mmCIF file of C-alpha atoms and ligand atoms in Angstrom:
data_model
loop_
_atom_site.group_PDB
_atom_site.id
_atom_site.type_symbol
_atom_site.label_atom_id
_atom_site.label_comp_id
_atom_site.label_asym_id
_atom_site.label_seq_id
_atom_site.Cartn_x
_atom_site.Cartn_y
_atom_site.Cartn_z
ATOM 1 C CA MET G 251 19.487 12.870 7.336
ATOM 2 C CA THR G 252 17.829 16.447 7.189
ATOM 3 C CA PHE G 253 19.466 18.562 10.215
ATOM 4 C CA LYS G 254 15.716 19.325 11.560
ATOM 5 C CA LYS G 255 15.161 15.116 11.731
ATOM 6 C CA LYS G 256 18.768 14.127 13.503
ATOM 7 C CA LEU G 257 17.758 16.905 16.054
ATOM 8 C CA CYS G 258 14.494 15.385 16.466
ATOM 9 C CA LEU G 259 16.054 11.875 16.463
ATOM 10 C CA GLY G 260 19.021 13.284 18.765
ATOM 11 C CA ILE G 261 16.418 14.953 21.372
ATOM 12 C CA ILE G 262 14.552 11.148 21.816
ATOM 13 C CA ASN G 263 17.996 9.117 21.988
ATOM 14 C CA PHE G 264 18.562 10.965 25.005
ATOM 15 C CA CYS G 265 15.262 10.642 26.252
ATOM 16 C CA VAL G 266 15.420 6.933 25.620
ATOM 17 C CA LEU G 267 19.057 7.109 27.631
ATOM 18 C CA MET G 268 18.422 8.869 29.901
ATOM 19 C CA THR G 269 15.106 6.818 31.081
ATOM 20 C CA GLY G 270 17.264 3.700 30.677
ATOM 21 C CA CYS G 271 19.590 4.979 33.198
ATOM 22 C CA THR G 272 16.601 5.054 35.989
ATOM 23 C CA GLY G 273 15.433 1.149 35.134
ATOM 24 C CA SER G 274 16.654 -2.305 33.640
ATOM 25 C CA LYS G 275 18.491 -2.392 29.995
ATOM 26 C CA LYS G 276 15.201 -2.586 28.089
ATOM 27 C CA SER G 277 15.641 -2.763 24.229
ATOM 28 C CA ALA G 278 13.259 0.141 22.331
ATOM 29 C CA ALA G 279 11.187 -2.979 21.289
ATOM 30 C CA ASP G 280 10.411 -4.161 24.330
ATOM 31 C CA SER G 281 8.350 -1.062 25.108
ATOM 32 C CA SER G 282 7.686 0.657 22.001
ATOM 33 C CA SER G 283 5.260 0.803 19.165
ATOM 34 C CA LEU G 284 6.324 0.244 15.621
ATOM 35 C CA LYS G 285 4.884 3.967 14.518
ATOM 36 C CA ASP G 286 6.982 5.180 17.961
ATOM 37 C CA LEU G 287 9.572 3.857 16.560
ATOM 38 C CA TYR G 288 9.633 4.922 14.132
ATOM 39 C CA LYS G 289 7.960 8.664 14.676
ATOM 40 C CA SER G 290 11.410 10.524 13.227
ATOM 41 C CA ASP G 291 11.570 8.318 10.115
ATOM 42 C CA PHE G 292 8.043 7.858 8.330
ATOM 43 C CA LEU G 293 4.436 6.933 8.925
ATOM 44 C CA ILE G 294 3.694 3.437 9.644
ATOM 45 C CA GLY G 295 0.545 2.509 7.893
ATOM 46 C CA THR G 296 -1.823 -0.662 7.410
ATOM 47 C CA ALA G 297 -4.650 -1.506 5.134
ATOM 48 C CA MET G 298 -8.450 -2.023 6.923
ATOM 49 C CA ASN G 299 -10.931 -4.405 6.153
ATOM 50 C CA VAL G 300 -14.302 -3.940 6.729
ATOM 51 C CA GLU G 301 -14.444 -5.405 10.778
ATOM 52 C CA GLN G 302 -11.033 -4.026 11.549
ATOM 53 C CA ILE G 303 -13.061 -0.130 10.876
ATOM 54 C CA GLU G 304 -16.130 -0.874 12.311
ATOM 55 C CA GLU G 305 -13.863 -2.216 15.687
ATOM 56 C CA LYS G 306 -15.970 -5.958 15.093
ATOM 57 C CA GLU G 307 -12.760 -7.702 16.207
ATOM 58 C CA PRO G 308 -11.392 -6.177 19.805
ATOM 59 C CA LYS G 309 -7.946 -7.255 19.313
ATOM 60 C CA ALA G 310 -7.470 -5.739 15.945
ATOM 61 C CA ALA G 311 -9.266 -2.610 17.707
ATOM 62 C CA ALA G 312 -6.732 -2.272 20.306
ATOM 63 C CA LEU G 313 -3.606 -2.910 17.838
ATOM 64 C CA ILE G 314 -4.413 -0.631 15.534
ATOM 65 C CA PRO G 315 -4.113 2.596 17.353
ATOM 66 C CA ALA G 316 -1.331 1.340 19.300
ATOM 67 C CA GLU G 317 1.282 0.268 16.652
ATOM 68 C CA PHE G 318 0.344 2.590 13.428
ATOM 69 C CA ASN G 319 -0.917 6.133 12.666
ATOM 70 C CA ALA G 320 -1.507 5.888 8.946
ATOM 71 C CA ILE G 321 -4.558 3.803 7.581
ATOM 72 C CA THR G 322 -5.490 2.970 4.113
ATOM 73 C CA ALA G 323 -9.054 1.951 3.080
ATOM 74 C CA GLU G 324 -8.326 -1.641 1.333
ATOM 75 C CA ASN G 325 -11.299 -2.432 -0.745
ATOM 76 C CA ILE G 326 -14.728 0.580 0.259
ATOM 77 C CA MET G 327 -13.708 3.260 -1.548
ATOM 78 C CA LYS G 328 -12.959 1.378 -4.497
ATOM 79 C CA CYS G 329 -15.828 2.272 -7.102
ATOM 80 C CA GLU G 330 -17.747 -0.538 -6.921
ATOM 81 C CA VAL G 331 -18.472 0.261 -2.943
ATOM 82 C CA ILE G 332 -18.312 3.543 -3.472
ATOM 83 C CA HIS G 333 -20.315 4.415 -6.834
ATOM 84 C CA PRO G 334 -22.249 1.618 -7.569
ATOM 85 C CA GLY G 335 -24.584 3.032 -9.511
ATOM 86 C CA TRP G 336 -23.793 6.109 -12.623
ATOM 87 C CA ASP G 337 -25.676 8.612 -10.239
ATOM 88 C CA ARG G 338 -25.110 6.200 -6.979
ATOM 89 C CA TYR G 339 -23.244 6.428 -4.320
ATOM 90 C CA ASN G 340 -22.772 5.076 -1.416
ATOM 91 C CA PHE G 341 -20.606 6.418 1.341
ATOM 92 C CA ASP G 342 -21.488 4.974 4.217
ATOM 93 C CA LEU G 343 -18.691 2.680 5.115
ATOM 94 C CA ALA G 344 -15.805 5.521 3.207
ATOM 95 C CA ASP G 345 -17.663 7.776 5.763
ATOM 96 C CA LYS G 346 -16.657 5.303 8.861
ATOM 97 C CA PHE G 347 -13.107 4.512 7.600
ATOM 98 C CA VAL G 348 -12.663 8.628 7.151
ATOM 99 C CA ALA G 349 -14.302 9.353 11.081
ATOM 100 C CA TYR G 350 -12.244 6.796 12.667
ATOM 101 C CA GLY G 351 -8.725 8.019 11.010
ATOM 102 C CA LYS G 352 -9.697 11.824 12.811
ATOM 103 C CA ARG G 353 -10.875 9.919 15.576
ATOM 104 C CA LYS G 354 -7.723 8.584 16.049
ATOM 105 C CA ASN G 355 -5.676 11.514 14.995
ATOM 106 C CA MET G 356 -4.177 9.497 11.433
ATOM 107 C CA PHE G 357 -3.247 9.990 8.493
ATOM 108 C CA ILE G 358 -5.826 8.976 6.055
ATOM 109 C CA ILE G 359 -5.405 7.547 2.548
ATOM 110 C CA GLY G 360 -8.419 7.197 -0.031
ATOM 111 C CA HIS G 361 -7.588 4.131 -2.268
ATOM 112 C CA ASN G 362 -8.172 4.878 -4.574
ATOM 113 C CA LEU G 363 -9.287 6.855 -6.965
ATOM 114 C CA ILE G 364 -8.938 5.835 -10.961
ATOM 115 C CA TRP G 365 -8.094 1.683 -11.592
ATOM 116 C CA HIS G 366 -8.850 -0.426 -13.924
ATOM 117 C CA SER G 367 -10.148 -3.253 -11.565
ATOM 118 C CA GLN G 368 -13.339 -3.524 -9.211
ATOM 119 C CA LEU G 369 -14.980 -1.095 -10.884
ATOM 120 C CA ALA G 370 -18.774 -1.365 -10.951
ATOM 121 C CA PRO G 371 -20.661 -3.212 -13.470
ATOM 122 C CA PHE G 372 -22.206 -0.050 -15.061
ATOM 123 C CA VAL G 373 -18.688 1.353 -16.299
ATOM 124 C CA SER G 374 -18.200 -1.591 -19.058
ATOM 125 C CA GLU G 375 -21.411 -0.399 -20.805
ATOM 126 C CA ILE G 376 -20.542 3.073 -20.777
ATOM 127 C CA GLN G 377 -20.016 3.429 -24.963
ATOM 128 C CA SER G 378 -19.158 6.663 -25.817
ATOM 129 C CA SER G 379 -15.946 8.639 -24.804
ATOM 130 C CA ASP G 380 -17.502 11.762 -23.995
ATOM 131 C CA SER G 381 -19.712 9.495 -21.479
ATOM 132 C CA PHE G 382 -16.633 7.849 -19.793
ATOM 133 C CA MET G 383 -15.444 11.084 -19.777
ATOM 134 C CA LEU G 384 -18.100 12.726 -18.030
ATOM 135 C CA PHE G 385 -18.145 9.279 -15.959
ATOM 136 C CA MET G 386 -14.404 9.880 -14.416
ATOM 137 C CA THR G 387 -15.604 13.424 -14.187
ATOM 138 C CA ASN G 388 -18.124 12.928 -11.826
ATOM 139 C CA HIS G 389 -16.455 9.672 -10.165
ATOM 140 C CA ILE G 390 -13.578 11.822 -9.167
ATOM 141 C CA ASN G 391 -15.585 15.133 -8.171
ATOM 142 C CA ALA G 392 -17.875 13.001 -6.466
ATOM 143 C CA VAL G 393 -15.671 10.940 -3.767
ATOM 144 C CA ALA G 394 -12.187 12.951 -3.912
ATOM 145 C CA GLY G 395 -14.888 16.112 -3.119
ATOM 146 C CA ARG G 396 -16.843 14.608 -0.544
ATOM 147 C CA TYR G 397 -13.773 13.753 1.581
ATOM 148 C CA ALA G 398 -11.551 17.130 0.448
ATOM 149 C CA GLY G 399 -10.155 18.362 4.020
ATOM 150 C CA LYS G 400 -10.404 14.738 5.541
ATOM 151 C CA VAL G 401 -8.677 12.227 3.403
ATOM 152 C CA ASN G 402 -4.790 13.545 3.554
ATOM 153 C CA GLY G 403 -3.673 11.937 0.118
ATOM 154 C CA TRP G 404 -5.159 9.733 -2.532
ATOM 155 C CA ASP G 405 -4.289 7.377 -4.816
ATOM 156 C CA VAL G 406 -5.419 9.146 -7.410
ATOM 157 C CA VAL G 407 -4.488 6.336 -10.417
ATOM 158 C CA ASN G 408 -3.710 3.201 -9.532
ATOM 159 C CA GLU G 409 -1.430 0.234 -12.039
ATOM 160 C CA ALA G 410 -1.886 2.268 -15.288
ATOM 161 C CA LEU G 411 1.062 0.346 -16.279
ATOM 162 C CA ASN G 412 2.194 -2.691 -17.829
ATOM 163 C CA GLU G 413 5.928 -4.557 -16.763
ATOM 164 C CA ASP G 414 8.024 -3.370 -19.809
ATOM 165 C CA GLY G 415 6.926 -0.417 -18.880
ATOM 166 C CA SER G 416 4.030 0.243 -21.459
ATOM 167 C CA MET G 417 0.509 1.853 -21.027
ATOM 168 C CA ARG G 418 -2.085 -1.217 -19.179
ATOM 169 C CA ASN G 419 -4.727 -1.726 -21.912
ATOM 170 C CA SER G 420 -7.637 -0.877 -19.825
ATOM 171 C CA ILE G 421 -11.088 0.523 -20.314
ATOM 172 C CA PHE G 422 -9.757 4.404 -19.165
ATOM 173 C CA LEU G 423 -6.968 4.034 -22.035
ATOM 174 C CA GLU G 424 -8.786 2.710 -24.464
ATOM 175 C CA LYS G 425 -11.456 4.809 -23.396
ATOM 176 C CA LEU G 426 -9.532 8.372 -22.980
ATOM 177 C CA GLY G 427 -6.248 8.165 -24.729
ATOM 178 C CA GLU G 428 -3.197 8.041 -21.872
ATOM 179 C CA ASP G 429 -4.139 11.377 -21.009
ATOM 180 C CA TYR G 430 -6.212 10.267 -18.862
ATOM 181 C CA VAL G 431 -3.728 10.078 -16.106
ATOM 182 C CA THR G 432 -3.175 13.682 -16.086
ATOM 183 C CA LYS G 433 -6.626 14.558 -16.637
ATOM 184 C CA ALA G 434 -7.301 12.045 -13.680
ATOM 185 C CA PHE G 435 -4.693 14.065 -11.531
ATOM 186 C CA GLU G 436 -6.178 17.529 -12.621
ATOM 187 C CA LEU G 437 -9.708 16.615 -11.892
ATOM 188 C CA ALA G 438 -8.102 15.604 -8.275
ATOM 189 C CA ALA G 439 -6.510 18.716 -7.393
ATOM 190 C CA LYS G 440 -9.406 20.920 -8.139
ATOM 191 C CA ALA G 441 -11.725 18.402 -6.474
ATOM 192 C CA ALA G 442 -9.561 17.805 -3.254
ATOM 193 C CA PRO G 443 -6.707 21.099 -3.762
ATOM 194 C CA ASN G 444 -5.420 20.248 0.143
ATOM 195 C CA THR G 445 -4.759 16.613 -0.493
ATOM 196 C CA GLU G 446 -1.409 14.745 -1.232
ATOM 197 C CA LEU G 447 -1.549 12.803 -4.724
ATOM 198 C CA TYR G 448 -0.804 9.396 -5.432
ATOM 199 C CA TYR G 449 0.557 7.161 -8.380
ATOM 200 C CA ASN G 450 0.795 3.930 -7.079
ATOM 201 C CA ASP G 451 2.189 0.447 -9.126
ATOM 202 C CA TYR G 452 3.623 -2.513 -8.093
ATOM 203 C CA ASN G 453 7.247 -4.002 -9.951
ATOM 204 C CA ILE G 454 7.530 -0.540 -10.306
ATOM 205 C CA GLU G 455 10.936 -0.959 -8.662
ATOM 206 C CA GLN G 456 12.058 -2.752 -11.453
ATOM 207 C CA PRO G 457 14.228 -1.208 -14.110
ATOM 208 C CA GLN G 458 11.718 -1.493 -16.844
ATOM 209 C CA LYS G 459 8.090 -0.942 -15.191
ATOM 210 C CA ARG G 460 10.178 2.143 -12.788
ATOM 211 C CA ALA G 461 11.272 3.763 -16.647
ATOM 212 C CA GLY G 462 7.490 3.579 -17.648
ATOM 213 C CA ALA G 463 6.434 5.186 -14.379
ATOM 214 C CA ILE G 464 8.495 7.874 -14.843
ATOM 215 C CA ARG G 465 7.250 9.081 -17.882
ATOM 216 C CA LEU G 466 4.049 8.503 -16.949
ATOM 217 C CA ILE G 467 4.688 11.374 -13.964
ATOM 218 C CA LYS G 468 7.329 13.434 -16.061
ATOM 219 C CA LYS G 469 4.274 13.969 -18.260
ATOM 220 C CA ILE G 470 1.678 14.625 -15.489
ATOM 221 C CA GLN G 471 4.222 17.385 -14.130
ATOM 222 C CA ALA G 472 5.280 18.772 -17.985
ATOM 223 C CA ALA G 473 1.393 19.757 -18.552
ATOM 224 C CA GLY G 474 2.072 21.332 -14.964
ATOM 225 C CA VAL G 475 -0.558 19.479 -13.294
ATOM 226 C CA ARG G 476 0.060 18.330 -9.464
ATOM 227 C CA ILE G 477 1.078 14.580 -8.221
ATOM 228 C CA ASP G 478 2.778 14.480 -5.313
ATOM 229 C CA GLY G 479 4.260 11.137 -4.513
ATOM 230 C CA VAL G 480 4.479 7.787 -6.185
ATOM 231 C CA GLY G 481 3.390 4.292 -4.340
ATOM 232 C CA ILE G 482 5.867 1.514 -4.864
ATOM 233 C CA GLN G 483 2.794 -0.847 -3.443
ATOM 234 C CA GLY G 484 6.076 -3.723 -2.255
ATOM 235 C CA HIS G 485 4.140 -7.134 -2.724
ATOM 236 C CA TRP G 486 7.128 -8.853 -2.683
ATOM 237 C CA SER G 487 8.667 -12.601 -2.520
ATOM 238 C CA ILE G 488 10.644 -14.229 0.432
ATOM 239 C CA ASN G 489 12.425 -16.417 -2.857
ATOM 240 C CA LYS G 490 13.419 -12.278 -4.168
ATOM 241 C CA LEU G 491 14.636 -9.041 -2.424
ATOM 242 C CA PRO G 492 14.567 -6.317 -5.072
ATOM 243 C CA LEU G 493 16.514 -4.349 -2.606
ATOM 244 C CA GLU G 494 19.180 -3.081 -5.736
ATOM 245 C CA ASP G 495 16.389 -2.082 -7.913
ATOM 246 C CA LEU G 496 14.309 -0.723 -4.719
ATOM 247 C CA GLU G 497 17.232 1.792 -3.785
ATOM 248 C CA LYS G 498 17.071 3.528 -7.402
ATOM 249 C CA SER G 499 13.713 3.365 -7.915
ATOM 250 C CA ILE G 500 13.505 5.730 -4.070
ATOM 251 C CA LYS G 501 16.145 7.707 -5.589
ATOM 252 C CA GLU G 502 14.821 8.190 -8.748
ATOM 253 C CA PHE G 503 11.352 9.072 -8.254
ATOM 254 C CA ALA G 504 13.394 11.677 -5.517
ATOM 255 C CA LYS G 505 14.912 13.298 -8.012
ATOM 256 C CA LEU G 506 11.504 13.696 -9.570
ATOM 257 C CA GLY G 507 10.787 16.315 -6.704
ATOM 258 C CA LEU G 508 8.274 13.620 -5.276
ATOM 259 C CA LYS G 509 7.556 12.095 -1.513
ATOM 260 C CA VAL G 510 8.180 8.304 -1.983
ATOM 261 C CA MET G 511 6.332 5.699 -0.038
ATOM 262 C CA ILE G 512 5.867 2.226 0.461
ATOM 263 C CA THR G 513 1.767 1.850 0.258
ATOM 264 C CA GLU G 514 1.280 -2.557 0.318
ATOM 265 C CA LEU G 515 3.507 -4.071 2.009
ATOM 266 C CA ASP G 516 3.326 -7.944 2.171
ATOM 267 C CA VAL G 517 6.253 -10.807 2.251
ATOM 268 C CA THR G 518 3.913 -13.773 0.408
ATOM 269 C CA VAL G 519 6.289 -17.062 1.939
ATOM 270 C CA LEU G 520 4.569 -19.462 -0.619
ATOM 271 C CA PRO G 521 5.438 -21.384 -3.637
ATOM 272 C CA ASN G 522 3.896 -19.139 -6.707
ATOM 273 C CA PRO G 523 2.655 -21.300 -9.955
ATOM 274 C CA TRP G 524 4.342 -18.780 -12.007
ATOM 275 C CA ASP G 525 7.611 -19.328 -10.574
ATOM 276 C CA LEU G 526 7.699 -22.900 -11.336
ATOM 277 C CA LYS G 527 9.623 -23.780 -14.223
ATOM 278 C CA GLY G 528 6.577 -25.106 -16.916
ATOM 279 C CA ALA G 529 3.882 -24.278 -14.416
ATOM 280 C CA ASP G 530 0.685 -23.834 -16.265
ATOM 281 C CA VAL G 531 -0.956 -21.070 -14.774
ATOM 282 C CA ASN G 532 -4.549 -22.328 -15.973
ATOM 283 C CA GLN G 533 -3.768 -25.816 -14.122
ATOM 284 C CA ASN G 534 -5.687 -25.726 -11.075
ATOM 285 C CA PHE G 535 -3.266 -25.532 -7.661
ATOM 286 C CA GLU G 536 -5.811 -25.477 -4.809
ATOM 287 C CA GLY G 537 -5.649 -28.043 -2.733
ATOM 288 C CA ASP G 538 -2.438 -28.996 -3.741
ATOM 289 C CA SER G 539 -0.225 -29.770 -0.269
ATOM 290 C CA ALA G 540 3.031 -28.951 -2.318
ATOM 291 C CA MET G 541 1.686 -25.120 -2.698
ATOM 292 C CA ASN G 542 0.739 -25.138 0.587
ATOM 293 C CA PRO G 543 3.923 -25.897 2.948
ATOM 294 C CA TYR G 544 2.178 -24.221 6.060
ATOM 295 C CA PRO G 545 -0.820 -25.198 6.589
ATOM 296 C CA SER G 546 -0.858 -24.761 10.240
ATOM 297 C CA ASN G 547 2.578 -22.991 11.434
ATOM 298 C CA ILE G 548 5.603 -21.594 9.707
ATOM 299 C CA SER G 549 8.450 -23.184 9.519
ATOM 300 C CA ASP G 550 11.603 -21.736 12.333
ATOM 301 C CA SER G 551 13.812 -21.623 8.771
ATOM 302 C CA ALA G 552 11.080 -19.591 6.536
ATOM 303 C CA ASP G 553 10.331 -17.120 9.712
ATOM 304 C CA THR G 554 13.510 -16.162 9.911
ATOM 305 C CA LYS G 555 13.893 -15.682 6.538
ATOM 306 C CA LEU G 556 11.127 -13.600 6.496
ATOM 307 C CA ALA G 557 12.643 -11.648 9.873
ATOM 308 C CA LEU G 558 15.358 -11.034 7.535
ATOM 309 C CA TYR G 559 14.023 -9.996 5.001
ATOM 310 C CA TYR G 560 11.963 -7.501 6.905
ATOM 311 C CA GLU G 561 15.518 -5.989 7.986
ATOM 312 C CA SER G 562 17.079 -5.418 5.273
ATOM 313 C CA LEU G 563 13.644 -3.793 3.898
ATOM 314 C CA PHE G 564 13.304 -1.507 6.430
ATOM 315 C CA LYS G 565 17.657 -0.887 6.825
ATOM 316 C CA LEU G 566 16.922 0.344 3.257
ATOM 317 C CA PHE G 567 14.200 2.442 4.005
ATOM 318 C CA LEU G 568 16.062 4.203 7.018
ATOM 319 C CA LYS G 569 18.414 5.086 4.244
ATOM 320 C CA TYR G 570 16.622 7.155 2.692
ATOM 321 C CA THR G 571 13.989 8.498 5.253
ATOM 322 C CA ASP G 572 14.609 11.968 3.897
ATOM 323 C CA ASN G 573 12.588 10.961 0.567
ATOM 324 C CA ILE G 574 10.121 7.781 2.068
ATOM 325 C CA SER G 575 7.436 9.537 4.005
ATOM 326 C CA ARG G 576 5.236 6.394 4.848
ATOM 327 C CA VAL G 577 5.236 2.390 4.924
ATOM 328 C CA THR G 578 2.202 0.653 4.646
ATOM 329 C CA PHE G 579 1.331 -2.769 5.202
ATOM 330 C CA TRP G 580 -1.218 -4.266 3.016
ATOM 331 C CA GLY G 581 -2.830 -5.453 6.083
ATOM 332 C CA VAL G 582 -2.708 -5.900 10.025
ATOM 333 C CA ASN G 583 -2.265 -9.583 10.524
ATOM 334 C CA ASP G 584 -1.509 -12.946 8.706
ATOM 335 C CA GLY G 585 -4.717 -14.250 9.075
ATOM 336 C CA GLN G 586 -6.847 -11.560 7.280
ATOM 337 C CA SER G 587 -3.800 -11.047 4.232
ATOM 338 C CA TRP G 588 -5.086 -11.323 0.757
ATOM 339 C CA LEU G 589 -2.583 -13.276 -0.147
ATOM 340 C CA ASN G 590 -3.915 -16.371 1.614
ATOM 341 C CA ASN G 591 -6.656 -16.752 -1.212
ATOM 342 C CA TRP G 592 -4.225 -15.180 -4.274
ATOM 343 C CA PRO G 593 -2.872 -16.490 -6.587
ATOM 344 C CA ILE G 594 -4.525 -19.566 -4.854
ATOM 345 C CA LYS G 595 -7.749 -19.978 -2.956
ATOM 346 C CA ASN G 596 -7.469 -21.200 0.169
ATOM 347 C CA ARG G 597 -4.032 -21.207 1.247
ATOM 348 C CA THR G 598 -2.056 -20.243 4.815
ATOM 349 C CA ASN G 599 0.287 -17.857 4.390
ATOM 350 C CA TYR G 600 2.899 -15.558 6.565
ATOM 351 C CA PRO G 601 3.261 -12.030 4.487
ATOM 352 C CA LEU G 602 2.750 -9.076 7.531
ATOM 353 C CA LEU G 603 5.077 -9.075 11.398
ATOM 354 C CA PHE G 604 1.749 -9.805 13.006
ATOM 355 C CA ASP G 605 0.307 -13.331 12.960
ATOM 356 C CA LYS G 606 -3.450 -14.615 12.694
ATOM 357 C CA ASN G 607 -3.308 -14.447 16.816
ATOM 358 C CA PHE G 608 -2.285 -10.587 16.620
ATOM 359 C CA ASN G 609 1.445 -11.839 18.326
ATOM 360 C CA LYS G 610 4.385 -9.980 17.163
ATOM 361 C CA LYS G 611 6.781 -12.129 14.800
ATOM 362 C CA SER G 612 10.060 -12.969 14.347
ATOM 363 C CA ALA G 613 10.052 -10.229 11.570
ATOM 364 C CA TYR G 614 7.970 -7.194 14.215
ATOM 365 C CA GLU G 615 11.228 -7.814 16.331
ATOM 366 C CA LYS G 616 14.007 -7.383 13.887
ATOM 367 C CA VAL G 617 12.477 -4.682 12.140
ATOM 368 C CA ALA G 618 11.961 -2.823 16.181
ATOM 369 C CA ALA G 619 15.356 -3.599 16.968
ATOM 370 C CA LEU G 620 16.251 -1.307 14.295
ATOM 371 C CA LYS G 621 15.410 1.215 16.243
HETATM 372 O O1 9MR P 865 -6.552 -6.554 -0.922
HETATM 373 C C1 9MR P 865 -7.345 -6.647 -1.650
HETATM 374 C C2 9MR P 865 -8.457 -7.252 -2.331
HETATM 375 O O2 9MR P 865 -9.114 -7.689 -0.556
HETATM 376 C C3 9MR P 865 -9.059 -7.507 -3.060
HETATM 377 O O3 9MR P 865 -9.829 -9.193 -3.073
HETATM 378 C C4 9MR P 865 -8.444 -7.025 -4.254
HETATM 379 C C5 9MR P 865 -9.325 -7.009 -5.366
HETATM 380 O O4 9MR P 865 -8.153 -6.264 -6.641
HETATM 381 O O5 9MR P 865 -7.535 -6.146 -4.328
HETATM 382 C C6 9MR P 865 -6.759 -6.581 -3.000
HETATM 383 O O6 9MR P 865 -6.246 -5.658 -3.061
HETATM 384 C C7 9MR P 865 -5.195 -4.623 -4.364
HETATM 385 C C8 9MR P 865 -5.480 -3.020 -3.774
HETATM 386 O O7 9MR P 865 -6.571 -2.679 -3.825
HETATM 387 C C9 9MR P 865 -4.877 -3.276 -5.593
HETATM 388 N N1 9MR P 865 -3.151 -3.686 -5.441
HETATM 389 C C10 9MR P 865 -3.150 -4.887 -5.185
HETATM 390 C C11 9MR P 865 -3.797 -5.105 -4.175
HETATM 391 C C12 9MR P 865 -3.673 -6.869 -3.890
HETATM 392 O O8 9MR P 865 -4.072 -6.837 -4.778
#
């Protein structure tokens, strides 16, 4: 921990102590929000969906600015929404999202510029490499350019790697070769000079994929192109806590001179068809009650296990506050999580810190109590 951070923490702790002397003894978790509790450590973020951006749900509208100081657009800045035709853009929702963040004084993350998924249909029809490069250039110039100085950070390239660390065989790789990643960062740096630029991927805490990410990042840096941070997504499972690999990854990424972020944190508590020995992933698991063990309420033991999981994670994050700049949850509450519909549709999952009624879960209390 740096001297500045220590001093800051010291002042905050002193104030808490003084308050404690005058009133009844209250734990930090009773009175503060996550963003306040972790103020001297790292930003606490959430992904936002359309309803939340438009403040249509009163409970979410109150909770988001109270608990979080960073926001990521869950879907509305992706190509299929923001750039639906070769020369057609739709900035309506993205403008609202950015205006919301500015109004609430939040750190705003654009997600994302270059990703093989959720592309607009016209993209797969582009034939030549030159036209494809023109598409990528136009896309980054238009989208990153529009929000230059307004969005604080961009996930410039998302999920470019396979599990073994090799380059994913995407349409970008196919049309442009593997230098497309460096090119995307170069374009983003020009279009949004004062915005932080990140590489974002899942499972990059795992050794092989981590090595691939390091190779990719070193390549960008060797080309003299700016990259400011790396996002470890953090889609984890209650059955596997990757603490050692995660700690190694935080250290290794920090050694590259990058900010490290946990960008899409959630922890599934449900069985995964791929973990079942001999499970055929093509088999239809929908409606199979064994795969949806908590349709109305999570069991006490799973709830406790989840709380302890989150506690261990945040203990680790607190060890690396000099390197970790942000921890973002992938959604506000359990009811809206993408994990209710993936990898099996229509299940009831419990991956976040707030339940579907926006109540704080045991996991929230554990994370708050660390401060
Ligand atoms: O949470 C997003 C979900 O609503 C979308 O249907 C899905 C489509 O691919 O994308 C989800 O978000 C993904 C994110 O953009 C990138 N990392 C993985 C996330 C979960 O799939």
